[in-house]
Amino acid sequence: MVNNALHNGLAYTYTVFAMLFIGFYCIFTRRSMIRLLIGIEIISKAICLFIISGSYPQGTAVAQVLVITVIVIEVCVMAVGLGLVINAYRRSKSIDVRDFSNLKG
Amino acid sequence: MDILLLVGVIVFVACAVLLKDMMKAAICLMVSSIIMGIIFFRLHAPYAGVFEISVIAGLVMVLFIMTISLIGGDADVKEPPVPIAVFIFLFLVFSLVVALKIPGLPIDQSRVLPIGSVKIGEVLWIRRTFDIIGQVGVIFAGVFVLLSVVGARRKNGK
Amino acid sequence: MFLFIFVAIPLIVASVMLIIERFSRDVLPDFLANLCFFLLLCASIMISCSWPGSGQYMHILKWFSTNLNIKVVLDGLSLLMIFTISIVSLSVGLFSINYMGKYGSKSLYYAILLVLVASMNGIVLTADLFTMYIFIEAAGIASYGLVSLGRTRYSTEGAFKYLVLSAIASSFILLGIAGVFVNTGTTDIRSISASGFSSKFFIILFLTGFSFKCGLVPFHTWMPDAYTAAPAVLPAVSSGIFVKVAGVYTVARIFFNALPFSAGVSFVMVYLGIISIVVGALLALGQSGLKRLLAYSSISQVGYIILGIGIGTPLGIIGGLLHMFNHAIFKSLLFLNAGAVEYTCGTDDSLKLGGLGKNMPFTSTTNVIGLLSAAGVPPLNGFWSKLIIVVALFKANMFLYGFIAILASVLTLGYLLLIQRRVFFGKIKECFENIVDVPFWMNLSMVGLGLVCVWVGVSFAPILIKWVLPAANVLMQGIRTSFCALGGIL
């Protein structure tokens, strides 16, 4: 962000986009179910950084509230995802997404 | 100092994606969360920082490590043998594109935000109370779904 | 206080649900959940009767002498959605009294369903983008749970695939909301439109994210897999209301009330709509599984809705909104019929079934009503909405798209009639000769939805005037302010 109050504003924007790229790379090229969840986690961290660094320093109260809520939502989604991983493992002893051969899309 | 922290975050996140061992990947993600919490603190957002550290570097990592331990050796799924060079190449291409396009993005205007002198507690509980109801809904949904997915097997369960 | 019950009561009943499971496994959860849905339906009808036709209700709650600021906003569009949500949720609730008996813990199922309904009510009753996002996530988590309740081999995999794709879509949406917040300092819809912010990058992010939620092509891949892996109540709720609330309603809010509605957005929406209509109809042709075919048909029909709303003219918006209401009714009916077939015969593969119409008369008749409605045959409700959309297309000089819409309608009639003939008419197979009809509550809910189809079709003017026109007015206000500059298509 080319923001007068924030030195190195561009660096923060670049970090956000780099983390987004790494997160999407993880989701699209990895085969383990747990790694897909790690990718989702990375993307939401990037968005949190975007919210906080983009509203520096004036709007930080509202920005912090947004980030706290996003973190809570992420925890619930992760928990449900990991529960599904455990369920899938109990059923078929494999957490490889390429084994989802029944799903054709 | 800030640049160092940002570079640290990117490096650890990349390690979390590229490392083959699942436990090490989870620990790299935890370290990157801690660094992210420090970055939030330096950006004058202490509550977000402490939440990030305690919830993500704490709670989510515990969940991950519990799951990885439960699954055991089968957690290390054989990944396709894409060399790291491909990742680095794509990353450099992406950096180039971003470097060219960032100045054109409307990420900053010379906007006039109200100077925030309100306390975060008042914003969360008084100004945005519907968000708290929403979070309650999310937590209920998560709890009930987890109960149905991983819960104790009942007599006529699957 | 009154509007808040739409969100509060389902959540309270859901939290009580687990406790009462100790005392009664079947009767008390059924009764409580359906009573809750019935109360919400009565409340929505009462609000509609006293609705002045324009403007909005805004309730700000104050509890225990602190100024809690729960701002619940209801305007014409929200009223239409609340009404739709209550009708479909009551039907699904009645249906699941018998249907979910075979699936394990019924009270847990009702708890998840109640959280889903509460979250959908929360999405439409708020005027703040971020609150909308929170409730979309809550409803999404509930949907993943409902998918994984299915008893097929691949329920867990379907739920996981749905989770990952939906989380990607949500991250796009959240990135868009974060961008809007960083640029305008607020997430309130009124303030965003007052500040006049608009940016192609974030518009593309929003459109991508919400197209996932709608199931528009090319982001439709989660729908057939999630719907076949789930018990039939999930597609009825999801395709009936959740896709529209989280997809169409939010798109309408953001692009008509928050960000200005430009000709580019209109073009993209029309284009995505037409492609979804065609691809959905073509992909449905070769399917033999009932739920899979209905999932592709849903993709096609949501294309009609987005097409209608995307045209931007008053007639187009009215057609799109009316089709949204009609599709909720007839698609839920069709999915519940598929669920009834699955309940009695254990399979929904149409190649293995046949001649069920003798033993399941109500299911067969309501299926005929549903499919005629879906294909747009007069005098049922689907006919009116498709007619209005086609007329709007012709009036906006998009003749090619109008013809494509009509052709796709004929295709819809074709594949749905084929399924009807295969499953309900014809000779009955030996293994199914002794099946009995579905239980009373399932019949009641299917007949109820069928009657609504017929009633809306025969006397559709009251529906139009009371619910659709105020909703269309809300959207038109957004257009008026932005199309003045372009000398628009009005």
PDB file of N, CA and C in Angstrom, chain A residues 1-2 6 10 12-15 17 19 21-22 25-26 30-32 34-35 38 41-42 45 52 54 56 58 64-65 68-69 71-72 75-76 79 82-83 85-87 89-91 95-96, chain B residues 2 6 9 13 16-20 22 33 36 43 45 47-48 51-52 55-56 60 64 67 70-71 74 77-80 87 91 94-95 102 107-108 111 116 120 124 135 146 149-150 153:
ATOM      1  N   MET A   1       0.827  -1.193   0.000  1.00  0.00           N
ATOM      2  CA  MET A   1       0.000   0.000   0.000  1.00  0.00           C
ATOM      3  C   MET A   1       0.862   1.244   0.000  1.00  0.00           C
ATOM      4  N   VAL A   2       0.688   2.102  -0.960  1.00  0.00           N
ATOM      5  CA  VAL A   2       1.487   3.322  -0.980  1.00  0.00           C
ATOM      6  C   VAL A   2       0.816   4.299  -0.023  1.00  0.00           C
ATOM      7  N   LEU A   6       2.514   4.545   6.371  1.00  0.00           N
ATOM      8  CA  LEU A   6       3.128   3.227   6.515  1.00  0.00           C
ATOM      9  C   LEU A   6       4.385   3.188   5.676  1.00  0.00           C
ATOM     10  N   LEU A  10       4.596  -0.802   0.163  1.00  0.00           N
ATOM     11  CA  LEU A  10       4.599  -1.726  -0.966  1.00  0.00           C
ATOM     12  C   LEU A  10       5.022  -3.121  -0.538  1.00  0.00           C
ATOM     13  N   TYR A  12       4.360  -4.618   2.207  1.00  0.00           N
ATOM     14  CA  TYR A  12       3.231  -5.354   2.786  1.00  0.00           C
ATOM     15  C   TYR A  12       2.313  -5.883   1.701  1.00  0.00           C
ATOM     16  N   THR A  13       2.030  -5.039   0.691  1.00  0.00           N
ATOM     17  CA  THR A  13       1.171  -5.511  -0.396  1.00  0.00           C
ATOM     18  C   THR A  13       1.799  -6.699  -1.096  1.00  0.00           C
ATOM     19  N   TYR A  14       3.108  -6.602  -1.331  1.00  0.00           N
ATOM     20  CA  TYR A  14       3.772  -7.697  -2.014  1.00  0.00           C
ATOM     21  C   TYR A  14       3.701  -8.977  -1.196  1.00  0.00           C
ATOM     22  N   THR A  15       3.890  -8.826   0.127  1.00  0.00           N
ATOM     23  CA  THR A  15       3.814 -10.026   0.966  1.00  0.00           C
ATOM     24  C   THR A  15       2.440 -10.668   0.888  1.00  0.00           C
ATOM     25  N   PHE A  17       0.325 -10.592  -1.587  1.00  0.00           N
ATOM     26  CA  PHE A  17       0.124 -11.321  -2.837  1.00  0.00           C
ATOM     27  C   PHE A  17       1.003 -12.555  -2.916  1.00  0.00           C
ATOM     28  N   MET A  19       1.894 -14.439  -0.393  1.00  0.00           N
ATOM     29  CA  MET A  19       1.266 -15.499   0.404  1.00  0.00           C
ATOM     30  C   MET A  19       0.035 -16.052  -0.290  1.00  0.00           C
ATOM     31  N   PHE A  21      -0.330 -16.320  -3.478  1.00  0.00           N
ATOM     32  CA  PHE A  21       0.167 -17.210  -4.520  1.00  0.00           C
ATOM     33  C   PHE A  21       0.582 -18.551  -3.935  1.00  0.00           C
ATOM     34  N   ILE A  22       1.332 -18.493  -2.817  1.00  0.00           N
ATOM     35  CA  ILE A  22       1.791 -19.745  -2.222  1.00  0.00           C
ATOM     36  C   ILE A  22       0.602 -20.581  -1.760  1.00  0.00           C
ATOM     37  N   TYR A  25      -1.033 -22.126  -4.800  1.00  0.00           N
ATOM     38  CA  TYR A  25      -0.155 -23.165  -5.328  1.00  0.00           C
ATOM     39  C   TYR A  25      -0.307 -24.443  -4.515  1.00  0.00           C
ATOM     40  N   CYS A  26      -0.381 -24.257  -3.197  1.00  0.00           N
ATOM     41  CA  CYS A  26      -0.513 -25.425  -2.327  1.00  0.00           C
ATOM     42  C   CYS A  26      -1.811 -26.160  -2.606  1.00  0.00           C
ATOM     43  N   ARG A  30      -1.156 -30.015  -4.543  1.00  0.00           N
ATOM     44  CA  ARG A  30      -0.814 -30.999  -3.520  1.00  0.00           C
ATOM     45  C   ARG A  30      -1.902 -32.033  -3.402  1.00  0.00           C
ATOM     46  N   ARG A  31      -1.527 -33.229  -3.036  1.00  0.00           N
ATOM     47  CA  ARG A  31      -2.472 -34.335  -3.064  1.00  0.00           C
ATOM     48  C   ARG A  31      -2.974 -34.756  -1.699  1.00  0.00           C
ATOM     49  N   SER A  32      -2.357 -34.282  -0.655  1.00  0.00           N
ATOM     50  CA  SER A  32      -2.777 -34.752   0.658  1.00  0.00           C
ATOM     51  C   SER A  32      -3.862 -33.834   1.181  1.00  0.00           C
ATOM     52  N   ILE A  34      -4.536 -32.974   4.142  1.00  0.00           N
ATOM     53  CA  ILE A  34      -4.112 -32.035   5.183  1.00  0.00           C
ATOM     54  C   ILE A  34      -3.413 -30.841   4.552  1.00  0.00           C
ATOM     55  N   ARG A  35      -2.683 -31.082   3.462  1.00  0.00           N
ATOM     56  CA  ARG A  35      -2.009 -29.955   2.831  1.00  0.00           C
ATOM     57  C   ARG A  35      -2.990 -28.977   2.220  1.00  0.00           C
ATOM     58  N   ILE A  38      -3.857 -26.746   4.913  1.00  0.00           N
ATOM     59  CA  ILE A  38      -2.771 -25.791   5.182  1.00  0.00           C
ATOM     60  C   ILE A  38      -2.844 -24.651   4.179  1.00  0.00           C
ATOM     61  N   GLU A  41      -5.456 -22.207   5.148  1.00  0.00           N
ATOM     62  CA  GLU A  41      -4.981 -21.426   6.289  1.00  0.00           C
ATOM     63  C   GLU A  41      -4.064 -20.296   5.844  1.00  0.00           C
ATOM     64  N   ILE A  42      -3.167 -20.611   4.889  1.00  0.00           N
ATOM     65  CA  ILE A  42      -2.221 -19.588   4.428  1.00  0.00           C
ATOM     66  C   ILE A  42      -2.959 -18.439   3.754  1.00  0.00           C
ATOM     67  N   LYS A  45      -4.489 -16.211   6.307  1.00  0.00           N
ATOM     68  CA  LYS A  45      -3.482 -15.357   6.964  1.00  0.00           C
ATOM     69  C   LYS A  45      -3.138 -14.166   6.098  1.00  0.00           C
ATOM     70  N   ILE A  52      -5.134  -5.660   8.108  1.00  0.00           N
ATOM     71  CA  ILE A  52      -4.462  -4.862   9.144  1.00  0.00           C
ATOM     72  C   ILE A  52      -3.550  -3.822   8.511  1.00  0.00           C
ATOM     73  N   GLY A  54      -3.671  -2.561   5.593  1.00  0.00           N
ATOM     74  CA  GLY A  54      -4.331  -1.584   4.737  1.00  0.00           C
ATOM     75  C   GLY A  54      -5.030  -0.493   5.500  1.00  0.00           C
ATOM     76  N   TYR A  56      -3.879   0.997   8.377  1.00  0.00           N
ATOM     77  CA  TYR A  56      -2.955   1.530   9.365  1.00  0.00           C
ATOM     78  C   TYR A  56      -2.890   3.030   9.223  1.00  0.00           C
ATOM     79  N   GLN A  58      -5.338   4.416  11.101  1.00  0.00           N
ATOM     80  CA  GLN A  58      -6.569   5.014  11.599  1.00  0.00           C
ATOM     81  C   GLN A  58      -7.604   3.977  11.991  1.00  0.00           C
ATOM     82  N   GLN A  64      -9.102  -4.729  13.571  1.00  0.00           N
ATOM     83  CA  GLN A  64      -8.804  -5.822  14.486  1.00  0.00           C
ATOM     84  C   GLN A  64     -10.030  -6.683  14.727  1.00  0.00           C
ATOM     85  N   VAL A  65     -11.187  -6.033  14.824  1.00  0.00           N
ATOM     86  CA  VAL A  65     -12.419  -6.811  15.017  1.00  0.00           C
ATOM     87  C   VAL A  65     -12.648  -7.732  13.831  1.00  0.00           C
ATOM     88  N   ILE A  68     -10.137 -10.615  14.015  1.00  0.00           N
ATOM     89  CA  ILE A  68     -10.481 -11.590  15.052  1.00  0.00           C
ATOM     90  C   ILE A  68     -11.600 -12.502  14.569  1.00  0.00           C
ATOM     91  N   THR A  69     -12.606 -11.890  13.927  1.00  0.00           N
ATOM     92  CA  THR A  69     -13.718 -12.709  13.435  1.00  0.00           C
ATOM     93  C   THR A  69     -13.256 -13.675  12.362  1.00  0.00           C
ATOM     94  N   ILE A  71     -10.362 -14.983  12.053  1.00  0.00           N
ATOM     95  CA  ILE A  71      -9.612 -16.072  12.680  1.00  0.00           C
ATOM     96  C   ILE A  71     -10.561 -17.092  13.296  1.00  0.00           C
ATOM     97  N   VAL A  72     -11.617 -16.615  13.949  1.00  0.00           N
ATOM     98  CA  VAL A  72     -12.583 -17.545  14.552  1.00  0.00           C
ATOM     99  C   VAL A  72     -13.212 -18.422  13.478  1.00  0.00           C
ATOM    100  N   VAL A  75     -10.814 -21.069  12.261  1.00  0.00           N
ATOM    101  CA  VAL A  75     -10.652 -22.180  13.201  1.00  0.00           C
ATOM    102  C   VAL A  75     -11.771 -23.189  13.024  1.00  0.00           C
ATOM    103  N   CYS A  76     -13.006 -22.698  12.905  1.00  0.00           N
ATOM    104  CA  CYS A  76     -14.123 -23.632  12.754  1.00  0.00           C
ATOM    105  C   CYS A  76     -14.020 -24.409  11.454  1.00  0.00           C
ATOM    106  N   ALA A  79     -11.340 -26.984  11.799  1.00  0.00           N
ATOM    107  CA  ALA A  79     -11.743 -28.092  12.658  1.00  0.00           C
ATOM    108  C   ALA A  79     -12.645 -29.047  11.895  1.00  0.00           C
ATOM    109  N   LEU A  82     -10.539 -30.999   9.394  1.00  0.00           N
ATOM    110  CA  LEU A  82      -9.743 -32.064   9.991  1.00  0.00           C
ATOM    111  C   LEU A  82     -10.630 -33.205  10.453  1.00  0.00           C
ATOM    112  N   GLY A  83     -11.831 -32.889  10.912  1.00  0.00           N
ATOM    113  CA  GLY A  83     -12.757 -33.962  11.251  1.00  0.00           C
ATOM    114  C   GLY A  83     -13.078 -34.818  10.052  1.00  0.00           C
ATOM    115  N   VAL A  85     -11.128 -35.227   7.505  1.00  0.00           N
ATOM    116  CA  VAL A  85      -9.921 -36.005   7.187  1.00  0.00           C
ATOM    117  C   VAL A  85      -9.878 -37.266   8.026  1.00  0.00           C
ATOM    118  N   ILE A  86     -10.170 -37.121   9.336  1.00  0.00           N
ATOM    119  CA  ILE A  86     -10.143 -38.293  10.199  1.00  0.00           C
ATOM    120  C   ILE A  86     -11.191 -39.300   9.771  1.00  0.00           C
ATOM    121  N   ASN A  87     -12.375 -38.780   9.397  1.00  0.00           N
ATOM    122  CA  ASN A  87     -13.447 -39.669   8.943  1.00  0.00           C
ATOM    123  C   ASN A  87     -13.042 -40.406   7.683  1.00  0.00           C
ATOM    124  N   TYR A  89     -10.054 -41.060   6.713  1.00  0.00           N
ATOM    125  CA  TYR A  89      -8.991 -42.020   7.009  1.00  0.00           C
ATOM    126  C   TYR A  89      -9.562 -43.276   7.635  1.00  0.00           C
ATOM    127  N   ARG A  90     -10.561 -43.081   8.524  1.00  0.00           N
ATOM    128  CA  ARG A  90     -11.175 -44.260   9.163  1.00  0.00           C
ATOM    129  C   ARG A  90     -11.821 -45.156   8.135  1.00  0.00           C
ATOM    130  N   ARG A  91     -12.388 -44.530   7.118  1.00  0.00           N
ATOM    131  CA  ARG A  91     -13.131 -45.304   6.117  1.00  0.00           C
ATOM    132  C   ARG A  91     -12.217 -46.045   5.180  1.00  0.00           C
ATOM    133  N   ILE A  95      -5.517 -40.633   2.665  1.00  0.00           N
ATOM    134  CA  ILE A  95      -5.944 -39.236   2.598  1.00  0.00           C
ATOM    135  C   ILE A  95      -5.407 -38.576   1.340  1.00  0.00           C
ATOM    136  N   ASP A  96      -5.354 -39.342   0.288  1.00  0.00           N
ATOM    137  CA  ASP A  96      -4.884 -38.811  -0.981  1.00  0.00           C
ATOM    138  C   ASP A  96      -6.102 -38.390  -1.793  1.00  0.00           C
TER     139      ASP A  96
ATOM    140  N   ASP B   2      11.030  -4.498   9.677  1.00  0.00           N
ATOM    141  CA  ASP B   2       9.766  -5.003   9.151  1.00  0.00           C
ATOM    142  C   ASP B   2       9.989  -5.911   7.969  1.00  0.00           C
ATOM    143  N   LEU B   6       8.691  -9.716   7.300  1.00  0.00           N
ATOM    144  CA  LEU B   6       7.868 -10.124   6.156  1.00  0.00           C
ATOM    145  C   LEU B   6       8.546 -11.235   5.370  1.00  0.00           C
ATOM    146  N   VAL B   9       8.127 -14.450   7.146  1.00  0.00           N
ATOM    147  CA  VAL B   9       6.809 -15.074   6.975  1.00  0.00           C
ATOM    148  C   VAL B   9       6.748 -15.820   5.656  1.00  0.00           C
ATOM    149  N   VAL B  13       6.234 -19.859   5.254  1.00  0.00           N
ATOM    150  CA  VAL B  13       5.029 -20.348   4.579  1.00  0.00           C
ATOM    151  C   VAL B  13       5.422 -21.220   3.396  1.00  0.00           C
ATOM    152  N   ALA B  16       6.364 -24.525   4.637  1.00  0.00           N
ATOM    153  CA  ALA B  16       5.211 -25.331   5.033  1.00  0.00           C
ATOM    154  C   ALA B  16       4.599 -26.029   3.824  1.00  0.00           C
ATOM    155  N   VAL B  17       4.687 -25.402   2.666  1.00  0.00           N
ATOM    156  CA  VAL B  17       4.094 -26.004   1.471  1.00  0.00           C
ATOM    157  C   VAL B  17       5.026 -27.040   0.858  1.00  0.00           C
ATOM    158  N   LEU B  18       6.348 -26.745   0.886  1.00  0.00           N
ATOM    159  CA  LEU B  18       7.252 -27.568   0.104  1.00  0.00           C
ATOM    160  C   LEU B  18       7.840 -28.740   0.873  1.00  0.00           C
ATOM    161  N   LEU B  19       7.824 -28.701   2.191  1.00  0.00           N
ATOM    162  CA  LEU B  19       8.452 -29.780   2.933  1.00  0.00           C
ATOM    163  C   LEU B  19       7.649 -31.054   2.810  1.00  0.00           C
ATOM    164  N   LYS B  20       8.354 -32.194   2.760  1.00  0.00           N
ATOM    165  CA  LYS B  20       7.649 -33.452   2.560  1.00  0.00           C
ATOM    166  C   LYS B  20       7.081 -34.005   3.852  1.00  0.00           C
ATOM    167  N   MET B  22       5.095 -34.109   7.104  1.00  0.00           N
ATOM    168  CA  MET B  22       3.918 -33.338   7.463  1.00  0.00           C
ATOM    169  C   MET B  22       4.099 -32.611   8.784  1.00  0.00           C
ATOM    170  N   SER B  33       2.972 -18.236  11.893  1.00  0.00           N
ATOM    171  CA  SER B  33       1.889 -17.563  12.617  1.00  0.00           C
ATOM    172  C   SER B  33       2.445 -16.669  13.712  1.00  0.00           C
ATOM    173  N   MET B  36       3.752 -13.626  12.210  1.00  0.00           N
ATOM    174  CA  MET B  36       2.632 -12.789  11.796  1.00  0.00           C
ATOM    175  C   MET B  36       2.055 -12.044  12.979  1.00  0.00           C
ATOM    176  N   LEU B  43       2.202  -3.302  13.873  1.00  0.00           N
ATOM    177  CA  LEU B  43       1.299  -2.443  13.111  1.00  0.00           C
ATOM    178  C   LEU B  43       0.216  -1.848  13.986  1.00  0.00           C
ATOM    179  N   ALA B  45      -1.720  -3.262  16.126  1.00  0.00           N
ATOM    180  CA  ALA B  45      -2.930  -4.073  16.273  1.00  0.00           C
ATOM    181  C   ALA B  45      -2.650  -5.179  17.275  1.00  0.00           C
ATOM    182  N   TYR B  47      -4.390  -6.616  19.700  1.00  0.00           N
ATOM    183  CA  TYR B  47      -5.382  -7.663  19.962  1.00  0.00           C
ATOM    184  C   TYR B  47      -5.386  -8.689  18.849  1.00  0.00           C
ATOM    185  N   ALA B  48      -5.286  -8.207  17.609  1.00  0.00           N
ATOM    186  CA  ALA B  48      -5.228  -9.148  16.501  1.00  0.00           C
ATOM    187  C   ALA B  48      -3.983 -10.010  16.598  1.00  0.00           C
ATOM    188  N   PHE B  51      -4.441 -12.652  19.308  1.00  0.00           N
ATOM    189  CA  PHE B  51      -5.399 -13.649  18.845  1.00  0.00           C
ATOM    190  C   PHE B  51      -4.748 -14.587  17.845  1.00  0.00           C
ATOM    191  N   GLU B  52      -3.969 -14.001  16.929  1.00  0.00           N
ATOM    192  CA  GLU B  52      -3.313 -14.816  15.911  1.00  0.00           C
ATOM    193  C   GLU B  52      -2.389 -15.819  16.580  1.00  0.00           C
ATOM    194  N   VAL B  55      -4.558 -18.318  18.991  1.00  0.00           N
ATOM    195  CA  VAL B  55      -5.537 -19.197  18.357  1.00  0.00           C
ATOM    196  C   VAL B  55      -4.900 -20.008  17.251  1.00  0.00           C
ATOM    197  N   ILE B  56      -4.196 -19.362  16.343  1.00  0.00           N
ATOM    198  CA  ILE B  56      -3.700 -20.132  15.204  1.00  0.00           C
ATOM    199  C   ILE B  56      -2.428 -20.872  15.569  1.00  0.00           C
ATOM    200  N   VAL B  60      -5.069 -24.131  16.382  1.00  0.00           N
ATOM    201  CA  VAL B  60      -5.133 -24.824  15.096  1.00  0.00           C
ATOM    202  C   VAL B  60      -3.950 -25.757  14.943  1.00  0.00           C
ATOM    203  N   PHE B  64      -3.942 -29.695  14.182  1.00  0.00           N
ATOM    204  CA  PHE B  64      -3.188 -30.314  13.093  1.00  0.00           C
ATOM    205  C   PHE B  64      -2.313 -31.433  13.609  1.00  0.00           C
ATOM    206  N   THR B  67      -4.245 -34.464  14.552  1.00  0.00           N
ATOM    207  CA  THR B  67      -4.689 -35.243  13.386  1.00  0.00           C
ATOM    208  C   THR B  67      -3.539 -35.993  12.755  1.00  0.00           C
ATOM    209  N   LEU B  70      -2.766 -38.929  14.793  1.00  0.00           N
ATOM    210  CA  LEU B  70      -3.784 -39.969  14.695  1.00  0.00           C
ATOM    211  C   LEU B  70      -3.623 -40.761  13.409  1.00  0.00           C
ATOM    212  N   ILE B  71      -3.265 -40.040  12.336  1.00  0.00           N
ATOM    213  CA  ILE B  71      -3.170 -40.728  11.050  1.00  0.00           C
ATOM    214  C   ILE B  71      -1.864 -41.470  10.955  1.00  0.00           C
ATOM    215  N   ASP B  74       0.664 -42.770   7.458  1.00  0.00           N
ATOM    216  CA  ASP B  74      -0.014 -42.558   6.185  1.00  0.00           C
ATOM    217  C   ASP B  74      -0.208 -41.095   5.864  1.00  0.00           C
ATOM    218  N   VAL B  77       1.650 -38.409   2.264  1.00  0.00           N
ATOM    219  CA  VAL B  77       1.208 -38.886   0.956  1.00  0.00           C
ATOM    220  C   VAL B  77       2.283 -38.601  -0.062  1.00  0.00           C
ATOM    221  N   LYS B  78       2.454 -39.514  -1.003  1.00  0.00           N
ATOM    222  CA  LYS B  78       3.493 -39.331  -1.992  1.00  0.00           C
ATOM    223  C   LYS B  78       3.077 -38.230  -2.949  1.00  0.00           C
ATOM    224  N   GLU B  79       3.786 -37.156  -2.907  1.00  0.00           N
ATOM    225  CA  GLU B  79       3.450 -36.037  -3.776  1.00  0.00           C
ATOM    226  C   GLU B  79       4.024 -36.257  -5.158  1.00  0.00           C
ATOM    227  N   PRO B  80       3.417 -35.629  -6.157  1.00  0.00           N
ATOM    228  CA  PRO B  80       4.016 -35.742  -7.493  1.00  0.00           C
ATOM    229  C   PRO B  80       5.393 -35.098  -7.494  1.00  0.00           C
ATOM    230  N   PHE B  87       8.541 -24.381  -8.781  1.00  0.00           N
ATOM    231  CA  PHE B  87       7.884 -23.457  -7.854  1.00  0.00           C
ATOM    232  C   PHE B  87       8.586 -22.112  -7.845  1.00  0.00           C
ATOM    233  N   PHE B  91       7.093 -18.583  -8.975  1.00  0.00           N
ATOM    234  CA  PHE B  91       7.068 -17.509  -7.987  1.00  0.00           C
ATOM    235  C   PHE B  91       7.698 -16.244  -8.547  1.00  0.00           C
ATOM    236  N   PHE B  94       5.403 -14.681 -11.042  1.00  0.00           N
ATOM    237  CA  PHE B  94       4.310 -14.019 -10.331  1.00  0.00           C
ATOM    238  C   PHE B  94       4.774 -12.704  -9.729  1.00  0.00           C
ATOM    239  N   SER B  95       6.005 -12.705  -9.161  1.00  0.00           N
ATOM    240  CA  SER B  95       6.505 -11.469  -8.544  1.00  0.00           C
ATOM    241  C   SER B  95       6.638 -10.377  -9.581  1.00  0.00           C
ATOM    242  N   ILE B 102       1.091  -3.629  -9.262  1.00  0.00           N
ATOM    243  CA  ILE B 102       0.684  -3.074  -7.961  1.00  0.00           C
ATOM    244  C   ILE B 102       0.405  -1.582  -8.012  1.00  0.00           C
ATOM    245  N   ILE B 107      -5.288   0.154  -4.168  1.00  0.00           N
ATOM    246  CA  ILE B 107      -5.186  -0.328  -2.801  1.00  0.00           C
ATOM    247  C   ILE B 107      -5.087   0.835  -1.844  1.00  0.00           C
ATOM    248  N   ASP B 108      -4.732   1.966  -2.366  1.00  0.00           N
ATOM    249  CA  ASP B 108      -4.724   3.108  -1.445  1.00  0.00           C
ATOM    250  C   ASP B 108      -5.299   4.296  -2.171  1.00  0.00           C
ATOM    251  N   ARG B 111      -7.662   8.649   1.296  1.00  0.00           N
ATOM    252  CA  ARG B 111      -9.002   8.651   1.859  1.00  0.00           C
ATOM    253  C   ARG B 111      -8.985   9.330   3.213  1.00  0.00           C
ATOM    254  N   GLY B 116      -9.439   6.699  14.598  1.00  0.00           N
ATOM    255  CA  GLY B 116      -9.969   5.685  15.499  1.00  0.00           C
ATOM    256  C   GLY B 116      -9.523   5.896  16.922  1.00  0.00           C
ATOM    257  N   ILE B 120     -11.463  -1.192  21.193  1.00  0.00           N
ATOM    258  CA  ILE B 120     -11.860  -2.335  20.393  1.00  0.00           C
ATOM    259  C   ILE B 120     -13.036  -3.058  21.029  1.00  0.00           C
ATOM    260  N   LEU B 124     -16.455  -4.107  19.078  1.00  0.00           N
ATOM    261  CA  LEU B 124     -16.866  -5.480  18.886  1.00  0.00           C
ATOM    262  C   LEU B 124     -18.214  -5.750  19.521  1.00  0.00           C
ATOM    263  N   GLN B 135     -20.738 -15.072  14.845  1.00  0.00           N
ATOM    264  CA  GLN B 135     -19.697 -15.963  15.329  1.00  0.00           C
ATOM    265  C   GLN B 135     -20.291 -17.089  16.149  1.00  0.00           C
ATOM    266  N   LEU B 146     -18.933 -31.231  13.706  1.00  0.00           N
ATOM    267  CA  LEU B 146     -17.886 -32.095  14.231  1.00  0.00           C
ATOM    268  C   LEU B 146     -18.478 -33.266  14.995  1.00  0.00           C
ATOM    269  N   VAL B 149     -19.643 -35.752  12.503  1.00  0.00           N
ATOM    270  CA  VAL B 149     -18.638 -36.380  11.655  1.00  0.00           C
ATOM    271  C   VAL B 149     -17.755 -37.325  12.460  1.00  0.00           C
ATOM    272  N   VAL B 150     -17.324 -36.859  13.632  1.00  0.00           N
ATOM    273  CA  VAL B 150     -16.327 -37.627  14.369  1.00  0.00           C
ATOM    274  C   VAL B 150     -16.916 -38.223  15.628  1.00  0.00           C
ATOM    275  N   ARG B 153     -19.890 -43.424  17.828  1.00  0.00           N
ATOM    276  CA  ARG B 153     -20.727 -44.241  16.970  1.00  0.00           C
ATOM    277  C   ARG B 153     -21.975 -44.663  17.748  1.00  0.00           C
TER     278      ARG B 153
END
